[in-house]
Structure formats: structure tokens, C-alpha cells
Short mmCIF file of C-alpha atoms (C1' of nucleotides) in Angstrom, two decimals:
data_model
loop_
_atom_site.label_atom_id
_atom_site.label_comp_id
_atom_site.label_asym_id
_atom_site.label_seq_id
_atom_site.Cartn_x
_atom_site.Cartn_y
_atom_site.Cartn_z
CA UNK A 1 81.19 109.52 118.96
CA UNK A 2 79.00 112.30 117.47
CA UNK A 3 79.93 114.25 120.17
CA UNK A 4 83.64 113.69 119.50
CA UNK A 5 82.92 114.72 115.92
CA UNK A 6 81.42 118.01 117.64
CA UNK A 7 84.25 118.91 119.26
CA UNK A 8 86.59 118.16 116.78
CA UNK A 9 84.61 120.33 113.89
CA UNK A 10 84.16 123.40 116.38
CA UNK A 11 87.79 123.17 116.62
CA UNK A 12 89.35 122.84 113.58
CA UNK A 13 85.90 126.30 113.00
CA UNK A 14 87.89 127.89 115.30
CA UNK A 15 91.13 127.21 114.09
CA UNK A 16 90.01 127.83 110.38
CA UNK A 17 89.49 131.36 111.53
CA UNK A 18 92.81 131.80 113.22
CA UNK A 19 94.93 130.40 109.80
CA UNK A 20 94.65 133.52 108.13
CA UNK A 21 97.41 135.90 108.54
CA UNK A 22 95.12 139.15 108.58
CA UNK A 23 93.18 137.88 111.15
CA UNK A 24 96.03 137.35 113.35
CA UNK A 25 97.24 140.62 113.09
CA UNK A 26 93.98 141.91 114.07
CA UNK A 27 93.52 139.95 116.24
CA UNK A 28 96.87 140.59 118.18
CA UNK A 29 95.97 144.29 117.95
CA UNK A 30 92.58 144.12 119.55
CA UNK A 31 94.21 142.14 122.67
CA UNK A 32 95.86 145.47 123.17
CA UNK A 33 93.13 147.80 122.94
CA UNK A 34 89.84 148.13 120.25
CA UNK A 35 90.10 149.18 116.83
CA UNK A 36 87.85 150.69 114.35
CA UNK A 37 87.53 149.37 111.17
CA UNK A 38 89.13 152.27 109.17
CA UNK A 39 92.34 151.61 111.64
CA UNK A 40 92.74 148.33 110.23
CA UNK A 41 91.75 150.01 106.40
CA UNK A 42 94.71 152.19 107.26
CA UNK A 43 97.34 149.38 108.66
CA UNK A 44 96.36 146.82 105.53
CA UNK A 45 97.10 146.72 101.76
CA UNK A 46 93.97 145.22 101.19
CA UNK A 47 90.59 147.24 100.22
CA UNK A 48 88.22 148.19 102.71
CA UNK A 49 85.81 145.37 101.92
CA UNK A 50 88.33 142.80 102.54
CA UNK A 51 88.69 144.22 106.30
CA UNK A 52 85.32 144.30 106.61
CA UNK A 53 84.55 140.75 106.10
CA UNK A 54 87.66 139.70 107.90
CA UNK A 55 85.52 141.54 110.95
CA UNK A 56 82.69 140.09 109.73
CA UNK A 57 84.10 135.84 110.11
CA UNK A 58 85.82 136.70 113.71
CA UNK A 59 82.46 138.29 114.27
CA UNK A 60 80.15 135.69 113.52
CA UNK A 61 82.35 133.25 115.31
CA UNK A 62 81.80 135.61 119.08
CA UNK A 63 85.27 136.06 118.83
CA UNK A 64 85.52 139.61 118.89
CA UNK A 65 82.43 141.91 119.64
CA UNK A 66 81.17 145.32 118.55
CA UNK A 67 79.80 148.61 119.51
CA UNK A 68 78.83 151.53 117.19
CA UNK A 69 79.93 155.05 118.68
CA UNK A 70 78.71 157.38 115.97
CA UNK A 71 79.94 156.86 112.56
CA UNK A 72 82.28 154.27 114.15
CA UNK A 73 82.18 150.97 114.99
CA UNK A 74 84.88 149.67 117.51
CA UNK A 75 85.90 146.22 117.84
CA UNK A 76 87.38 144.28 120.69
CA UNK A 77 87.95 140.71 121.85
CA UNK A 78 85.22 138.69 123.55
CA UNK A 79 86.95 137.63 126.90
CA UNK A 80 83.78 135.34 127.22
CA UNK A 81 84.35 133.60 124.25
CA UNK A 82 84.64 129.68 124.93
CA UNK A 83 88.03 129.42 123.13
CA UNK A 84 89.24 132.70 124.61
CA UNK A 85 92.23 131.26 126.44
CA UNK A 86 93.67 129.31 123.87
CA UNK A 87 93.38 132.53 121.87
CA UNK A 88 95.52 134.25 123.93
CA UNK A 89 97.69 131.06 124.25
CA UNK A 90 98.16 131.48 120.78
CA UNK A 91 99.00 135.55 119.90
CA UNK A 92 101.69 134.58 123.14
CA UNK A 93 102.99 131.41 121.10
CA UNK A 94 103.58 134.20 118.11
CA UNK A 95 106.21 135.88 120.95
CA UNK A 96 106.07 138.98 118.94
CA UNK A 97 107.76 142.41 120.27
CA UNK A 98 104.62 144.24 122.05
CA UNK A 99 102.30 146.60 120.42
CA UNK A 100 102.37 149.97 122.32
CA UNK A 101 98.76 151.17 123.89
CA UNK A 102 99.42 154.48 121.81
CA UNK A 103 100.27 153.43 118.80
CA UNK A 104 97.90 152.99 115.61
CA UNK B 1 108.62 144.18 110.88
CA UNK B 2 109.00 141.80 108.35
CA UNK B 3 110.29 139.63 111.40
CA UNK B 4 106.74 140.35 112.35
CA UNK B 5 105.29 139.32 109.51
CA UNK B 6 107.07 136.10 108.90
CA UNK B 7 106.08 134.87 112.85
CA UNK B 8 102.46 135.95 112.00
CA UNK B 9 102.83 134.00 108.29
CA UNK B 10 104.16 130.91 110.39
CA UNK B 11 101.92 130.63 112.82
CA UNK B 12 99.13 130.99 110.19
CA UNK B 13 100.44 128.54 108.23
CA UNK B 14 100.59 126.29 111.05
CA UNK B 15 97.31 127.11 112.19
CA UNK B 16 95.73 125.73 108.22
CA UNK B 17 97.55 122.95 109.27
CA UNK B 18 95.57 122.21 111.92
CA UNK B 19 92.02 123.63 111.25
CA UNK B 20 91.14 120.15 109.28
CA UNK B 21 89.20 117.37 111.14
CA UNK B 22 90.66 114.63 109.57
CA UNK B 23 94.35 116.18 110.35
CA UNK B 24 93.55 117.22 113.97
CA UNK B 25 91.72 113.51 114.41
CA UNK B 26 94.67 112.06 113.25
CA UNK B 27 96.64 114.16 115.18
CA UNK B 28 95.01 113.44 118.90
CA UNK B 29 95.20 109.90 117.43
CA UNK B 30 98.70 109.92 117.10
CA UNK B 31 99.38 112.19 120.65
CA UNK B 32 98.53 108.56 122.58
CA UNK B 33 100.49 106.01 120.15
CA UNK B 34 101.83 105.21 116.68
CA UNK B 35 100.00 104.74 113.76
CA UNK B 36 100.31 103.56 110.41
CA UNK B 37 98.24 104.70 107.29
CA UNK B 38 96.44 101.75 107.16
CA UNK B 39 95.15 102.36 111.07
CA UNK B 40 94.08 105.54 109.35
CA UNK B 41 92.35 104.43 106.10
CA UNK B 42 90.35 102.18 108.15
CA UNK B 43 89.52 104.86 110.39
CA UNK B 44 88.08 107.55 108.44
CA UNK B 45 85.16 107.62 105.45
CA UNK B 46 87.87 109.19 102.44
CA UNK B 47 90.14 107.11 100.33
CA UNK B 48 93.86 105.98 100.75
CA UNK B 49 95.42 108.71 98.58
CA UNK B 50 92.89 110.98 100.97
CA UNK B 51 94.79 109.90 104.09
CA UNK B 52 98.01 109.90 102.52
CA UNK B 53 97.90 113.50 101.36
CA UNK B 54 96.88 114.82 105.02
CA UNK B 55 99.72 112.99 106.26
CA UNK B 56 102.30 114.17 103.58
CA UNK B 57 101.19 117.77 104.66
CA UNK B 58 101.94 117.44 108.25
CA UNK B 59 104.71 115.32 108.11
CA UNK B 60 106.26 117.90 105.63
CA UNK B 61 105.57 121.02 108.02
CA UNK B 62 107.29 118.36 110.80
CA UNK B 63 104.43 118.40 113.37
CA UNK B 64 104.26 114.47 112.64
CA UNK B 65 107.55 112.08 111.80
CA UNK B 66 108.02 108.80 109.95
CA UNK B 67 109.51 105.87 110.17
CA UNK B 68 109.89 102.79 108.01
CA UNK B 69 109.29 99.28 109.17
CA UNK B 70 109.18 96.38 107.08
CA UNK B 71 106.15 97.55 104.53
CA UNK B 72 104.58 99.59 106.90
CA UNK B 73 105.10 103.64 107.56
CA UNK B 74 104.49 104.65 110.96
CA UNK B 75 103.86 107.51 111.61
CA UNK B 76 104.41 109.65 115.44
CA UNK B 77 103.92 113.26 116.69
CA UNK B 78 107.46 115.23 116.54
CA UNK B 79 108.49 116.66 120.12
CA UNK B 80 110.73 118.87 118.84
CA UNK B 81 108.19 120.83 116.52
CA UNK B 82 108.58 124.48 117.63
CA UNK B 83 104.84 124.70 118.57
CA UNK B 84 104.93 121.38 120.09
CA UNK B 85 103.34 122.83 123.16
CA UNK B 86 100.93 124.62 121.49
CA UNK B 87 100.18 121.23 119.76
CA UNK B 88 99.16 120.03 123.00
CA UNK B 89 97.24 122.74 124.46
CA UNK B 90 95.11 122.83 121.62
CA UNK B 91 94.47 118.73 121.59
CA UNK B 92 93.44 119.35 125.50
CA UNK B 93 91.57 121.88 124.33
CA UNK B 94 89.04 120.13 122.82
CA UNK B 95 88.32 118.32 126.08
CA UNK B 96 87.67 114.68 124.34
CA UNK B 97 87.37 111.90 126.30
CA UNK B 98 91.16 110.01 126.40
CA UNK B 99 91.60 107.22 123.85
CA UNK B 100 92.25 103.91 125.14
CA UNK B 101 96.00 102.30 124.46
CA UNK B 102 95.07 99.48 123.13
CA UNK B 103 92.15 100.98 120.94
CA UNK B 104 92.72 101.43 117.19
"C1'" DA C 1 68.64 168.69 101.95
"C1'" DC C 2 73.29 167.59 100.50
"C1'" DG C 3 77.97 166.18 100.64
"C1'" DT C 4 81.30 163.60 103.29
"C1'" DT C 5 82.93 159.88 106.05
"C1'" DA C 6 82.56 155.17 107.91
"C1'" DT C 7 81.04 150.78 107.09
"C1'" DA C 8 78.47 146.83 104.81
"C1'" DT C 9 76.88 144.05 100.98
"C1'" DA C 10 76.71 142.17 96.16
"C1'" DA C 11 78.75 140.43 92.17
"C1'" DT C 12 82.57 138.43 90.39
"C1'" DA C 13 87.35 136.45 89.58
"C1'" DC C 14 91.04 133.72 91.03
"C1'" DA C 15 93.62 130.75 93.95
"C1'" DA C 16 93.80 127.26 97.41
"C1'" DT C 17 91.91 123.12 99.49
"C1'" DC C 18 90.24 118.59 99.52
"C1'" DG C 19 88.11 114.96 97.54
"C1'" DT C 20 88.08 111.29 93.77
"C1'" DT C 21 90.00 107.67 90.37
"C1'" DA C 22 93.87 105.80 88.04
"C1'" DT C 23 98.45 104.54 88.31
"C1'" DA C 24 103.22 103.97 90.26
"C1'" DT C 25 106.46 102.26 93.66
"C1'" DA C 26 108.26 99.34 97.48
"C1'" DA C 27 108.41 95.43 100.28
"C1'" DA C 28 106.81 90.66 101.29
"C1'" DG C 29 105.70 86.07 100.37
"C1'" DA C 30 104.49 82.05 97.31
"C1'" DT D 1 109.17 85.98 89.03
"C1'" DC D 2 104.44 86.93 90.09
"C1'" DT D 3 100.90 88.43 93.26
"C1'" DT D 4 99.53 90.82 97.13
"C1'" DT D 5 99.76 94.47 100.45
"C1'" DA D 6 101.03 99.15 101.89
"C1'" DT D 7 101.80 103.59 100.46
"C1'" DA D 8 102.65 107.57 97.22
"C1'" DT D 9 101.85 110.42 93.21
"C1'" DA D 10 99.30 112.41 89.19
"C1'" DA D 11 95.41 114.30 87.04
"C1'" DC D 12 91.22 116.26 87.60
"C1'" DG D 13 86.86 118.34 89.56
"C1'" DA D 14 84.07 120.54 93.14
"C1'" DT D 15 84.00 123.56 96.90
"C1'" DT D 16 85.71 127.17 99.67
"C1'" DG D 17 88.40 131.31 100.71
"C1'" DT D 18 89.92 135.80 99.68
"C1'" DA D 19 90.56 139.51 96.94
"C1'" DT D 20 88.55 143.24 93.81
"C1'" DT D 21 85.15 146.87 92.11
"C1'" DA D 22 80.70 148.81 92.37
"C1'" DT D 23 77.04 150.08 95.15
"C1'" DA D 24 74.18 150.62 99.42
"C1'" DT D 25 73.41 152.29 104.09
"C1'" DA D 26 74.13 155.08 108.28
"C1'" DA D 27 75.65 158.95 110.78
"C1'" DC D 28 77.56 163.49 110.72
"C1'" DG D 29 78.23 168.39 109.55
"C1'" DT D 30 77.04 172.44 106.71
#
DNA sequence: ACGTTATATAATACAATCGTTATATAAAGA
DNA sequence: TCTTTATATAACGATTGTATTATATAACGT
């Protein structure tokens, strides 16, 4: 029964993080290819603290990971993550037109 | 790109739906059988008009239907929701042990 | 060392969410 | 008609989420 309760709370976590329009969009962007934050500063009308703690929740969560490379740090999606598939299962259920590999 | 932004503001929107416990309880609760609100009252630790309002929310977003029967509402999952099968994955998702028929 | 660029954190304001209690409505039964 | 049962709505308060501006930190280039 607790564990039920478990389950159902790291869901509806998970899903929490998902419900937020912003996050989407990143999110569908990294599944193409990483992203710095000032890409997402760029592609946003919101300020640059905003993105950053937008990063910050998916983050925290495992669901995307990090790596600095100079003054940048690049951001991609955690394939190991334990809700990983029903991520993708989800930017696919949004059956949006495809983001080209070049594109910002 | 506003079509892009409307599928991304849906799917969002449907997401909040589900990123509650009680709601996605209620909503594996009502993937095996009909329920009424009073199945529901007993079931959870908030008040009537607690139970009533996460239903109201779902049924108005159509994931979940109604119907009347004497003083009772029941209330069912709709199979013709547009994420219907999304629904589903993410109820198997969690992985929870099935619910017994009979159970309440 | 200093200025610039990239990013993070702190403080704060505002809006949304979710609970409560009190009250209204609808149907049933005496 | 009156009471009871099932459900909905209204009003309100506490908590959470998301934005902003101001400031801090880290790396780079001159």
C-alpha cells in the first residue's frame, strides 16, 4: 500500500515536471541534439533566470544531464533515466513537425 | 508555429492534469471499473467537495465521463479522449500491482 | 588584473493549485 | 412535505510554481 503510494507520488513528480509548457519545448529540443543554456535564453521570452531554473527542476529530477565545456554548459537527455521511455512516448504523443539537427 | 505552441500548451495542460495523486489514483481506479464519488470519498483522506473538485477537473478536460443513475454519479474513463493511449501507457507505467474487480 | 560572456542564486511578487468549511441542489424514501 | 443521502458550488486560506530584478560566480580574452 505504501509502496503503491510510492509509485503513484514519483509519478504524478515526474509528471509535475512535464506540465509546464517550457519544459516541453526544451525538452523536445534536447531529444534532437544538446543545448546550452543561452540557446534556450535566445529561443524564450522569459529572462535568463527563468531558463536556468527550468534546467535546474529537469535537472534535479536525472532527467536531463550536464557537462561544462568552457564557459558553456550543454544539456542533454538522460537515456538512463527510469521514466525515459515514457518521455519519449510523450514529445511523440505531441506529433509535432520535426526539429532540424541544424537549426537553433 | 503557433500550431506548435498550442500542441505543446495542450499536452501541458493535460499533463497538470495528471501530475496529482489523488487524480491519477482515481484515474487507475477508474481504468478497471466505474466509480461513484462516494467510492471515492471513502477512499481517500480529503473531504467531499475535495473529491468532487478533482473530478470536475478531469471530467471537464474529458479524460473521465459521467453518467447519472438514480442519486448516484458514476463516473468512467473516456475512450475517445485524444490522449487516451497515452492515458494508458502512463497508468502501466507506474507498474502497480492490478486492482481486483470486485475490490472498492 | 580587468572587462566580457555564460550561468547560477537570492529576494521578492504574483498567480495557480489544493485543501478546508459552509451552503446549495437533486433525488429518494418515510 | 420533511429528512436523509449524494453531489456540487462558494468563499477563503495556505502552499507551491513561475516570473522578475539584482547580484554572485566561473571561465575566457586582452
Amino acid at each position: 500500500m505504501i509502496e503503491t503510494t510510492n509509485r503513484i507520488d514519483e509519478m504524478s513528480q515526474f509528471l509535475k515536471l512535464l506540465s509546464d509548457g517550457t519544459r516541453l519545448e526544451i525538452l523536445r529540443r534536447l531529444h534532437v541534439r544538446e543545448h546550452c543554456v543561452c540557446d534556450f535564453v535566445e529561443m524564450f521570452d522569459i529572462s535568463q533566470p527563468a531558463v536556468s531554473r527550468h534546467l535546474k527542476l529537469l535537472r534535479q529530477s536525472q532527467i536531463i544531464l550536464e557537462r561544462r565545456e568552457r564557459q558553456w554548459i550543454h544539456f542533454r537527455i538522460n537515456p538512463d533515466h527510469p521514466q525515459h521511455e515514457l518521455l519519449l512516448t510523450i514529445l511523440n504523443a505531441m506529433d509535432l513537425p520535426a526539429i532540424p539537427k541544424k537549426n537553433c
